[in-house]
Amino acid sequence: MTTRAAPAIVPNFDDDATTGRKLAIICSKGTLDMAYPGLILANAALGEGVETHLFFTFWGFDMITKSRMNDLKFTMLGNTATHLPQGIGGLPGMTAMATQRMKKQIAEVGVPEVPEFLEQIVASGGHLWACRMSADMMHLTQDDLYEGVEDIINAADFIEKTAGAQLLFI
Amino acid sequence: MPVTTIAGRDIHVDDEGFLAAYNEWDPDLAKQLAAQIGIELTDAHFKAIDFLRADYATQGETATLRRVSTLGGIPTKELFTLFPKKPAKKMAYIAGLPKPHGCV
């Protein structure tokens, strides 16, 4: 049965509601599996018109370090969610194998690798920030980092830039 | 399924207002739908819309933003300019398709 409705039914894209909404995501992990949650949520938020800032710190620095960002790994060790005996994870070559398998699964659902994902986030208007303390500890400068990273800033700067934001720590 | 009237035409929509029948769409209706959400369509808009329509016809689901940029060849940045703030949903609406379900 159909019902007639007037006035016209038009989706409410609620542009005004998202104006002023901000999301801050702190990426602190450097494993392949833990790189994705922040990237996927950032991408989703940007697609909804939400101003989004990502702060890379500690191991999360690997996600934006040119020499490492293509080579994040996934290990079964310490991860009971694989439901396999932990001893297997420690055998030579297992981390490489698990990594390849996960990369394949990610590619199969049409999700890009980390560098390309960052490129998409920047193209969507996302902001990437690197942690000052991590850069100093690892002796890295802006030249060592992905081009889309706007600056190396300290924690206080990040807190200031994300005033009023909803915050995720990953 | 609700029926709504856009520019004198009765069209079937879902509860939010996205078109529910693929064949009730044509480029003239696209212009009217776009006007409802404050967008004036140009050839650049139609390039994205045409891709979305063609892709839906073969895939059975609405392309995500990433698919439009990688397969449709329209840079992400441009999509955000053409369909401000919520490009994936706005494109889908104007193209007469359901909202995309994919995450990326």
PDB file of C-alpha atoms in Angstrom:
ATOM      1  CA  MET A   1       0.000   0.000   0.000  1.00  0.00           C
ATOM      2  CA  THR A   2       1.295   3.465  -0.773  1.00  0.00           C
ATOM      3  CA  THR A   3       0.606   6.597   1.171  1.00  0.00           C
ATOM      4  CA  ARG A   4       0.625  10.078  -0.217  1.00  0.00           C
ATOM      5  CA  ALA A   5       2.740  12.560   1.727  1.00  0.00           C
ATOM      6  CA  ALA A   6       3.015  16.298   1.437  1.00  0.00           C
ATOM      7  CA  PRO A   7       5.089  18.453   1.571  1.00  0.00           C
ATOM      8  CA  ALA A   8       7.951  16.792  -0.329  1.00  0.00           C
ATOM      9  CA  ILE A   9       9.982  14.255   1.634  1.00  0.00           C
ATOM     10  CA  VAL A  10      13.592  15.359   1.358  1.00  0.00           C
ATOM     11  CA  PRO A  11      16.458  13.890   3.410  1.00  0.00           C
ATOM     12  CA  ASN A  12      17.626  16.161   6.173  1.00  0.00           C
ATOM     13  CA  PHE A  13      21.367  16.341   5.682  1.00  0.00           C
ATOM     14  CA  ASP A  14      21.583  18.428   8.823  1.00  0.00           C
ATOM     15  CA  ASP A  15      24.593  20.397   7.629  1.00  0.00           C
ATOM     16  CA  ASP A  16      24.132  22.956  10.372  1.00  0.00           C
ATOM     17  CA  ALA A  17      24.214  20.343  13.113  1.00  0.00           C
ATOM     18  CA  THR A  18      27.676  19.159  12.122  1.00  0.00           C
ATOM     19  CA  THR A  19      29.064  22.662  11.771  1.00  0.00           C
ATOM     20  CA  GLY A  20      31.164  23.132  14.870  1.00  0.00           C
ATOM     21  CA  ARG A  21      31.278  19.415  15.670  1.00  0.00           C
ATOM     22  CA  LYS A  22      34.867  18.217  16.025  1.00  0.00           C
ATOM     23  CA  LEU A  23      36.472  14.830  16.461  1.00  0.00           C
ATOM     24  CA  ALA A  24      39.973  14.269  17.841  1.00  0.00           C
ATOM     25  CA  ILE A  25      41.563  10.852  17.445  1.00  0.00           C
ATOM     26  CA  ILE A  26      44.787   9.921  19.205  1.00  0.00           C
ATOM     27  CA  CYS A  27      46.589   7.092  17.383  1.00  0.00           C
ATOM     28  CA  SER A  28      49.066   5.470  19.754  1.00  0.00           C
ATOM     29  CA  LYS A  29      49.519   2.008  18.228  1.00  0.00           C
ATOM     30  CA  GLY A  30      51.846   0.881  15.454  1.00  0.00           C
ATOM     31  CA  THR A  31      50.394  -2.487  14.530  1.00  0.00           C
ATOM     32  CA  LEU A  32      48.521  -3.019  11.284  1.00  0.00           C
ATOM     33  CA  ASP A  33      45.286  -4.041  13.013  1.00  0.00           C
ATOM     34  CA  MET A  34      45.284  -1.089  15.382  1.00  0.00           C
ATOM     35  CA  ALA A  35      46.081   1.443  12.661  1.00  0.00           C
ATOM     36  CA  TYR A  36      42.735   0.962  10.975  1.00  0.00           C
ATOM     37  CA  PRO A  37      40.120   1.867  13.604  1.00  0.00           C
ATOM     38  CA  GLY A  38      41.337   5.474  13.778  1.00  0.00           C
ATOM     39  CA  LEU A  39      41.602   5.801  10.005  1.00  0.00           C
ATOM     40  CA  ILE A  40      38.165   4.352   9.349  1.00  0.00           C
ATOM     41  CA  LEU A  41      36.471   6.520  11.978  1.00  0.00           C
ATOM     42  CA  ALA A  42      38.303   9.632  10.775  1.00  0.00           C
ATOM     43  CA  ASN A  43      37.223   8.929   7.220  1.00  0.00           C
ATOM     44  CA  ALA A  44      33.627   8.335   8.293  1.00  0.00           C
ATOM     45  CA  ALA A  45      33.534  11.532  10.356  1.00  0.00           C
ATOM     46  CA  LEU A  46      34.910  13.584   7.466  1.00  0.00           C
ATOM     47  CA  GLY A  47      32.275  12.110   5.174  1.00  0.00           C
ATOM     48  CA  GLU A  48      29.653  13.375   7.621  1.00  0.00           C
ATOM     49  CA  GLY A  49      31.043  16.884   7.562  1.00  0.00           C
ATOM     50  CA  VAL A  50      32.772  16.667  10.957  1.00  0.00           C
ATOM     51  CA  GLU A  51      36.081  18.534  11.460  1.00  0.00           C
ATOM     52  CA  THR A  52      38.601  15.788  12.261  1.00  0.00           C
ATOM     53  CA  HIS A  53      42.086  15.876  13.797  1.00  0.00           C
ATOM     54  CA  LEU A  54      44.420  12.901  14.218  1.00  0.00           C
ATOM     55  CA  PHE A  55      47.350  13.009  16.643  1.00  0.00           C
ATOM     56  CA  PHE A  56      50.032  10.355  16.171  1.00  0.00           C
ATOM     57  CA  THR A  57      52.031   9.486  19.243  1.00  0.00           C
ATOM     58  CA  PHE A  58      54.407   6.771  20.480  1.00  0.00           C
ATOM     59  CA  TRP A  59      53.960   3.597  18.393  1.00  0.00           C
ATOM     60  CA  GLY A  60      51.327   5.382  16.356  1.00  0.00           C
ATOM     61  CA  PHE A  61      54.250   7.291  14.839  1.00  0.00           C
ATOM     62  CA  ASP A  62      54.879   4.284  12.606  1.00  0.00           C
ATOM     63  CA  MET A  63      51.654   5.132  10.769  1.00  0.00           C
ATOM     64  CA  ILE A  64      53.130   8.424   9.557  1.00  0.00           C
ATOM     65  CA  THR A  65      56.857   7.614   9.387  1.00  0.00           C
ATOM     66  CA  LYS A  66      57.767   7.269   5.702  1.00  0.00           C
ATOM     67  CA  SER A  67      60.208   4.412   6.284  1.00  0.00           C
ATOM     68  CA  ARG A  68      57.668   2.349   8.237  1.00  0.00           C
ATOM     69  CA  MET A  69      54.144   3.305   7.162  1.00  0.00           C
ATOM     70  CA  ASN A  70      54.147   0.775   4.314  1.00  0.00           C
ATOM     71  CA  ASP A  71      55.340  -1.998   6.564  1.00  0.00           C
ATOM     72  CA  LEU A  72      53.053  -2.168   9.597  1.00  0.00           C
ATOM     73  CA  LYS A  73      52.661  -5.685  10.945  1.00  0.00           C
ATOM     74  CA  PHE A  74      50.081  -7.863  12.601  1.00  0.00           C
ATOM     75  CA  THR A  75      51.129 -10.503  15.099  1.00  0.00           C
ATOM     76  CA  MET A  76      49.182 -13.342  16.636  1.00  0.00           C
ATOM     77  CA  LEU A  77      51.326 -13.083  19.776  1.00  0.00           C
ATOM     78  CA  GLY A  78      49.411 -11.751  22.729  1.00  0.00           C
ATOM     79  CA  ASN A  79      46.222 -11.678  20.704  1.00  0.00           C
ATOM     80  CA  THR A  80      43.848 -14.365  21.882  1.00  0.00           C
ATOM     81  CA  ALA A  81      41.214 -13.242  19.380  1.00  0.00           C
ATOM     82  CA  THR A  82      42.912 -15.312  16.680  1.00  0.00           C
ATOM     83  CA  HIS A  83      41.778 -18.382  18.670  1.00  0.00           C
ATOM     84  CA  LEU A  84      44.968 -20.238  17.789  1.00  0.00           C
ATOM     85  CA  PRO A  85      47.566 -21.563  20.250  1.00  0.00           C
ATOM     86  CA  GLN A  86      49.879 -18.702  21.231  1.00  0.00           C
ATOM     87  CA  GLY A  87      52.963 -20.889  20.590  1.00  0.00           C
ATOM     88  CA  ILE A  88      52.253 -20.906  16.858  1.00  0.00           C
ATOM     89  CA  GLY A  89      52.475 -17.120  16.765  1.00  0.00           C
ATOM     90  CA  GLY A  90      56.086 -17.281  17.948  1.00  0.00           C
ATOM     91  CA  LEU A  91      57.299 -19.549  15.162  1.00  0.00           C
ATOM     92  CA  PRO A  92      59.588 -17.939  12.560  1.00  0.00           C
ATOM     93  CA  GLY A  93      57.683 -16.346   9.704  1.00  0.00           C
ATOM     94  CA  MET A  94      54.306 -16.373  11.443  1.00  0.00           C
ATOM     95  CA  THR A  95      54.092 -12.607  11.880  1.00  0.00           C
ATOM     96  CA  ALA A  96      54.886 -12.078   8.187  1.00  0.00           C
ATOM     97  CA  MET A  97      52.274 -14.646   7.230  1.00  0.00           C
ATOM     98  CA  ALA A  98      49.615 -13.197   9.527  1.00  0.00           C
ATOM     99  CA  THR A  99      50.399  -9.721   8.193  1.00  0.00           C
ATOM    100  CA  GLN A 100      50.050 -10.787   4.569  1.00  0.00           C
ATOM    101  CA  ARG A 101      46.780 -12.482   5.332  1.00  0.00           C
ATOM    102  CA  MET A 102      45.341  -9.453   7.078  1.00  0.00           C
ATOM    103  CA  LYS A 103      46.476  -7.120   4.283  1.00  0.00           C
ATOM    104  CA  LYS A 104      44.747  -9.358   1.786  1.00  0.00           C
ATOM    105  CA  GLN A 105      41.520  -9.362   3.812  1.00  0.00           C
ATOM    106  CA  ILE A 106      41.617  -5.572   4.108  1.00  0.00           C
ATOM    107  CA  ALA A 107      42.215  -5.166   0.363  1.00  0.00           C
ATOM    108  CA  GLU A 108      39.359  -7.543  -0.401  1.00  0.00           C
ATOM    109  CA  VAL A 109      36.838  -5.246   1.259  1.00  0.00           C
ATOM    110  CA  GLY A 110      38.131  -2.315  -0.789  1.00  0.00           C
ATOM    111  CA  VAL A 111      39.951  -0.563   2.040  1.00  0.00           C
ATOM    112  CA  PRO A 112      43.275   1.041   1.085  1.00  0.00           C
ATOM    113  CA  GLU A 113      46.688   0.534   2.665  1.00  0.00           C
ATOM    114  CA  VAL A 114      47.733   3.004   5.356  1.00  0.00           C
ATOM    115  CA  PRO A 115      49.571   5.609   3.193  1.00  0.00           C
ATOM    116  CA  GLU A 116      46.764   5.754   0.647  1.00  0.00           C
ATOM    117  CA  PHE A 117      44.187   5.938   3.438  1.00  0.00           C
ATOM    118  CA  LEU A 118      46.009   8.931   4.947  1.00  0.00           C
ATOM    119  CA  GLU A 119      46.017  10.564   1.518  1.00  0.00           C
ATOM    120  CA  GLN A 120      42.248  10.117   1.298  1.00  0.00           C
ATOM    121  CA  ILE A 121      41.781  11.562   4.806  1.00  0.00           C
ATOM    122  CA  VAL A 122      43.860  14.627   3.927  1.00  0.00           C
ATOM    123  CA  ALA A 123      41.960  15.054   0.638  1.00  0.00           C
ATOM    124  CA  SER A 124      38.721  14.928   2.638  1.00  0.00           C
ATOM    125  CA  GLY A 125      39.934  17.816   4.796  1.00  0.00           C
ATOM    126  CA  GLY A 126      41.330  15.854   7.753  1.00  0.00           C
ATOM    127  CA  HIS A 127      44.216  17.204   9.828  1.00  0.00           C
ATOM    128  CA  LEU A 128      47.262  15.093  10.733  1.00  0.00           C
ATOM    129  CA  TRP A 129      49.493  16.082  13.643  1.00  0.00           C
ATOM    130  CA  ALA A 130      52.684  14.443  14.934  1.00  0.00           C
ATOM    131  CA  CYS A 131      53.622  14.299  18.607  1.00  0.00           C
ATOM    132  CA  ARG A 132      56.647  16.415  19.578  1.00  0.00           C
ATOM    133  CA  MET A 133      57.858  14.109  22.357  1.00  0.00           C
ATOM    134  CA  SER A 134      57.693  11.035  20.094  1.00  0.00           C
ATOM    135  CA  ALA A 135      59.627  12.836  17.344  1.00  0.00           C
ATOM    136  CA  ASP A 136      62.312  13.868  19.832  1.00  0.00           C
ATOM    137  CA  MET A 137      62.558  10.384  21.371  1.00  0.00           C
ATOM    138  CA  MET A 138      62.909   8.720  17.986  1.00  0.00           C
ATOM    139  CA  HIS A 139      65.112  11.482  16.540  1.00  0.00           C
ATOM    140  CA  LEU A 140      62.707  12.134  13.673  1.00  0.00           C
ATOM    141  CA  THR A 141      62.004  15.434  11.945  1.00  0.00           C
ATOM    142  CA  GLN A 142      59.195  16.596   9.659  1.00  0.00           C
ATOM    143  CA  ASP A 143      61.265  15.330   6.681  1.00  0.00           C
ATOM    144  CA  ASP A 144      60.964  11.768   7.968  1.00  0.00           C
ATOM    145  CA  LEU A 145      57.179  12.019   8.104  1.00  0.00           C
ATOM    146  CA  TYR A 146      54.392  11.623   5.578  1.00  0.00           C
ATOM    147  CA  GLU A 147      53.900  14.870   3.597  1.00  0.00           C
ATOM    148  CA  GLY A 148      50.297  15.253   4.734  1.00  0.00           C
ATOM    149  CA  VAL A 149      51.360  15.753   8.363  1.00  0.00           C
ATOM    150  CA  GLU A 150      50.786  19.445   9.009  1.00  0.00           C
ATOM    151  CA  ASP A 151      53.197  19.894  11.891  1.00  0.00           C
ATOM    152  CA  ILE A 152      54.952  18.370  14.876  1.00  0.00           C
ATOM    153  CA  ILE A 153      53.177  19.751  17.920  1.00  0.00           C
ATOM    154  CA  ASN A 154      53.165  19.142  21.653  1.00  0.00           C
ATOM    155  CA  ALA A 155      50.328  17.703  23.670  1.00  0.00           C
ATOM    156  CA  ALA A 156      49.188  21.113  24.891  1.00  0.00           C
ATOM    157  CA  ASP A 157      48.993  22.382  21.294  1.00  0.00           C
ATOM    158  CA  PHE A 158      46.813  19.440  20.368  1.00  0.00           C
ATOM    159  CA  ILE A 159      44.502  19.995  23.321  1.00  0.00           C
ATOM    160  CA  GLU A 160      44.220  23.637  22.296  1.00  0.00           C
ATOM    161  CA  LYS A 161      43.495  22.819  18.627  1.00  0.00           C
ATOM    162  CA  THR A 162      40.784  20.377  19.572  1.00  0.00           C
ATOM    163  CA  ALA A 163      38.898  22.505  22.080  1.00  0.00           C
ATOM    164  CA  GLY A 164      35.362  21.215  22.375  1.00  0.00           C
ATOM    165  CA  ALA A 165      36.087  18.077  20.333  1.00  0.00           C
ATOM    166  CA  GLN A 166      34.901  14.569  21.052  1.00  0.00           C
ATOM    167  CA  LEU A 167      37.986  12.480  21.693  1.00  0.00           C
ATOM    168  CA  LEU A 168      39.021   8.932  20.903  1.00  0.00           C
ATOM    169  CA  PHE A 169      42.187   7.292  22.207  1.00  0.00           C
ATOM    170  CA  ILE A 170      43.277   4.293  20.205  1.00  0.00           C
TER     171      ILE A 170
ATOM    172  CA  MET B   1       6.391   3.004   0.747  1.00  0.00           C
ATOM    173  CA  PRO B   2       5.811   6.796   0.804  1.00  0.00           C
ATOM    174  CA  VAL B   3       5.162   8.710  -2.389  1.00  0.00           C
ATOM    175  CA  THR B   4       6.318  12.305  -2.565  1.00  0.00           C
ATOM    176  CA  THR B   5       5.895  14.993  -5.161  1.00  0.00           C
ATOM    177  CA  ILE B   6       8.997  16.711  -6.489  1.00  0.00           C
ATOM    178  CA  ALA B   7       8.498  19.309  -9.215  1.00  0.00           C
ATOM    179  CA  GLY B   8       5.060  17.954 -10.016  1.00  0.00           C
ATOM    180  CA  ARG B   9       6.201  14.340 -10.286  1.00  0.00           C
ATOM    181  CA  ASP B  10       5.164  11.576  -7.939  1.00  0.00           C
ATOM    182  CA  ILE B  11       8.129   9.470  -6.874  1.00  0.00           C
ATOM    183  CA  HIS B  12       8.531   6.579  -4.461  1.00  0.00           C
ATOM    184  CA  VAL B  13      10.970   7.271  -1.648  1.00  0.00           C
ATOM    185  CA  ASP B  14      12.145   5.613   1.566  1.00  0.00           C
ATOM    186  CA  ASP B  15      11.308   7.103   4.949  1.00  0.00           C
ATOM    187  CA  GLU B  16      14.172   9.580   4.721  1.00  0.00           C
ATOM    188  CA  GLY B  17      13.369  10.685   1.193  1.00  0.00           C
ATOM    189  CA  PHE B  18      15.930   8.752  -0.846  1.00  0.00           C
ATOM    190  CA  LEU B  19      14.453   7.438  -4.103  1.00  0.00           C
ATOM    191  CA  ALA B  20      13.263   3.865  -3.832  1.00  0.00           C
ATOM    192  CA  ALA B  21      12.742   3.048  -7.509  1.00  0.00           C
ATOM    193  CA  TYR B  22      15.773   3.141  -9.809  1.00  0.00           C
ATOM    194  CA  ASN B  23      13.680   3.714 -12.917  1.00  0.00           C
ATOM    195  CA  GLU B  24      11.789   6.740 -11.686  1.00  0.00           C
ATOM    196  CA  TRP B  25      14.969   8.807 -12.032  1.00  0.00           C
ATOM    197  CA  ASP B  26      16.084  10.891 -14.973  1.00  0.00           C
ATOM    198  CA  PRO B  27      18.551  13.799 -15.304  1.00  0.00           C
ATOM    199  CA  ASP B  28      15.776  16.379 -15.061  1.00  0.00           C
ATOM    200  CA  LEU B  29      14.622  14.920 -11.778  1.00  0.00           C
ATOM    201  CA  ALA B  30      18.266  14.987 -10.605  1.00  0.00           C
ATOM    202  CA  LYS B  31      18.280  18.752 -11.077  1.00  0.00           C
ATOM    203  CA  GLN B  32      15.105  19.051  -9.007  1.00  0.00           C
ATOM    204  CA  LEU B  33      16.451  16.785  -6.255  1.00  0.00           C
ATOM    205  CA  ALA B  34      19.690  18.770  -6.169  1.00  0.00           C
ATOM    206  CA  ALA B  35      17.754  22.015  -5.889  1.00  0.00           C
ATOM    207  CA  GLN B  36      15.948  20.611  -2.829  1.00  0.00           C
ATOM    208  CA  ILE B  37      19.284  20.394  -1.024  1.00  0.00           C
ATOM    209  CA  GLY B  38      20.750  23.612  -2.381  1.00  0.00           C
ATOM    210  CA  ILE B  39      22.995  22.268  -5.131  1.00  0.00           C
ATOM    211  CA  GLU B  40      22.975  23.461  -8.745  1.00  0.00           C
ATOM    212  CA  LEU B  41      24.146  20.695 -11.027  1.00  0.00           C
ATOM    213  CA  THR B  42      26.944  21.127 -13.557  1.00  0.00           C
ATOM    214  CA  ASP B  43      28.616  18.682 -15.949  1.00  0.00           C
ATOM    215  CA  ALA B  44      31.114  17.894 -13.199  1.00  0.00           C
ATOM    216  CA  HIS B  45      28.278  16.856 -10.892  1.00  0.00           C
ATOM    217  CA  PHE B  46      26.759  14.704 -13.620  1.00  0.00           C
ATOM    218  CA  LYS B  47      30.049  12.892 -14.167  1.00  0.00           C
ATOM    219  CA  ALA B  48      29.850  11.642 -10.570  1.00  0.00           C
ATOM    220  CA  ILE B  49      26.112  10.954 -10.770  1.00  0.00           C
ATOM    221  CA  ASP B  50      26.434   9.011 -14.026  1.00  0.00           C
ATOM    222  CA  PHE B  51      29.196   6.896 -12.514  1.00  0.00           C
ATOM    223  CA  LEU B  52      27.074   6.215  -9.448  1.00  0.00           C
ATOM    224  CA  ARG B  53      24.068   5.169 -11.555  1.00  0.00           C
ATOM    225  CA  ALA B  54      26.118   2.905 -13.815  1.00  0.00           C
ATOM    226  CA  ASP B  55      27.976   1.349 -10.879  1.00  0.00           C
ATOM    227  CA  TYR B  56      24.729   0.683  -9.003  1.00  0.00           C
ATOM    228  CA  ALA B  57      23.296  -1.047 -12.068  1.00  0.00           C
ATOM    229  CA  THR B  58      26.134  -3.589 -12.059  1.00  0.00           C
ATOM    230  CA  GLN B  59      26.916  -3.832  -8.328  1.00  0.00           C
ATOM    231  CA  GLY B  60      23.454  -3.575  -6.785  1.00  0.00           C
ATOM    232  CA  GLU B  61      24.685  -1.179  -4.118  1.00  0.00           C
ATOM    233  CA  THR B  62      25.610   2.473  -3.980  1.00  0.00           C
ATOM    234  CA  ALA B  63      29.310   3.222  -4.460  1.00  0.00           C
ATOM    235  CA  THR B  64      31.205   4.708  -1.533  1.00  0.00           C
ATOM    236  CA  LEU B  65      33.188   7.906  -1.872  1.00  0.00           C
ATOM    237  CA  ARG B  66      36.367   5.917  -2.270  1.00  0.00           C
ATOM    238  CA  ARG B  67      34.890   3.904  -5.115  1.00  0.00           C
ATOM    239  CA  VAL B  68      33.815   7.081  -6.907  1.00  0.00           C
ATOM    240  CA  SER B  69      37.325   8.497  -6.589  1.00  0.00           C
ATOM    241  CA  THR B  70      39.300   5.368  -7.465  1.00  0.00           C
ATOM    242  CA  LEU B  71      37.053   3.813 -10.124  1.00  0.00           C
ATOM    243  CA  GLY B  72      35.098   6.879 -11.221  1.00  0.00           C
ATOM    244  CA  GLY B  73      38.282   8.939 -11.486  1.00  0.00           C
ATOM    245  CA  ILE B  74      36.973  11.973  -9.591  1.00  0.00           C
ATOM    246  CA  PRO B  75      39.367  13.141  -6.855  1.00  0.00           C
ATOM    247  CA  THR B  76      38.038  13.047  -3.288  1.00  0.00           C
ATOM    248  CA  LYS B  77      38.743  16.748  -2.840  1.00  0.00           C
ATOM    249  CA  GLU B  78      36.602  17.591  -5.851  1.00  0.00           C
ATOM    250  CA  LEU B  79      33.713  15.489  -4.529  1.00  0.00           C
ATOM    251  CA  PHE B  80      33.776  17.485  -1.295  1.00  0.00           C
ATOM    252  CA  THR B  81      33.608  20.686  -3.356  1.00  0.00           C
ATOM    253  CA  LEU B  82      30.788  19.507  -5.605  1.00  0.00           C
ATOM    254  CA  PHE B  83      28.689  17.975  -2.815  1.00  0.00           C
ATOM    255  CA  PRO B  84      29.710  19.883   0.321  1.00  0.00           C
ATOM    256  CA  LYS B  85      30.000  18.314   3.786  1.00  0.00           C
ATOM    257  CA  LYS B  86      28.371  14.935   3.114  1.00  0.00           C
ATOM    258  CA  PRO B  87      29.340  14.038  -0.433  1.00  0.00           C
ATOM    259  CA  ALA B  88      28.528  10.322  -0.366  1.00  0.00           C
ATOM    260  CA  LYS B  89      24.956  10.770   0.868  1.00  0.00           C
ATOM    261  CA  LYS B  90      24.210  13.857  -1.208  1.00  0.00           C
ATOM    262  CA  MET B  91      25.489  12.209  -4.382  1.00  0.00           C
ATOM    263  CA  ALA B  92      23.386   9.138  -3.705  1.00  0.00           C
ATOM    264  CA  TYR B  93      20.274  11.236  -3.125  1.00  0.00           C
ATOM    265  CA  ILE B  94      20.671  13.232  -6.331  1.00  0.00           C
ATOM    266  CA  ALA B  95      21.476  10.063  -8.290  1.00  0.00           C
ATOM    267  CA  GLY B  96      18.234   8.536  -7.042  1.00  0.00           C
ATOM    268  CA  LEU B  97      19.959   5.727  -5.156  1.00  0.00           C
ATOM    269  CA  PRO B  98      19.921   4.449  -1.560  1.00  0.00           C
ATOM    270  CA  LYS B  99      22.519   5.686   0.929  1.00  0.00           C
ATOM    271  CA  PRO B 100      25.856   3.871   0.602  1.00  0.00           C
ATOM    272  CA  HIS B 101      26.378   1.117   3.192  1.00  0.00           C
ATOM    273  CA  GLY B 102      30.133   0.579   2.892  1.00  0.00           C
ATOM    274  CA  CYS B 103      32.398   1.974   5.618  1.00  0.00           C
ATOM    275  CA  VAL B 104      35.182   3.286   3.387  1.00  0.00           C
TER     276      VAL B 104
END
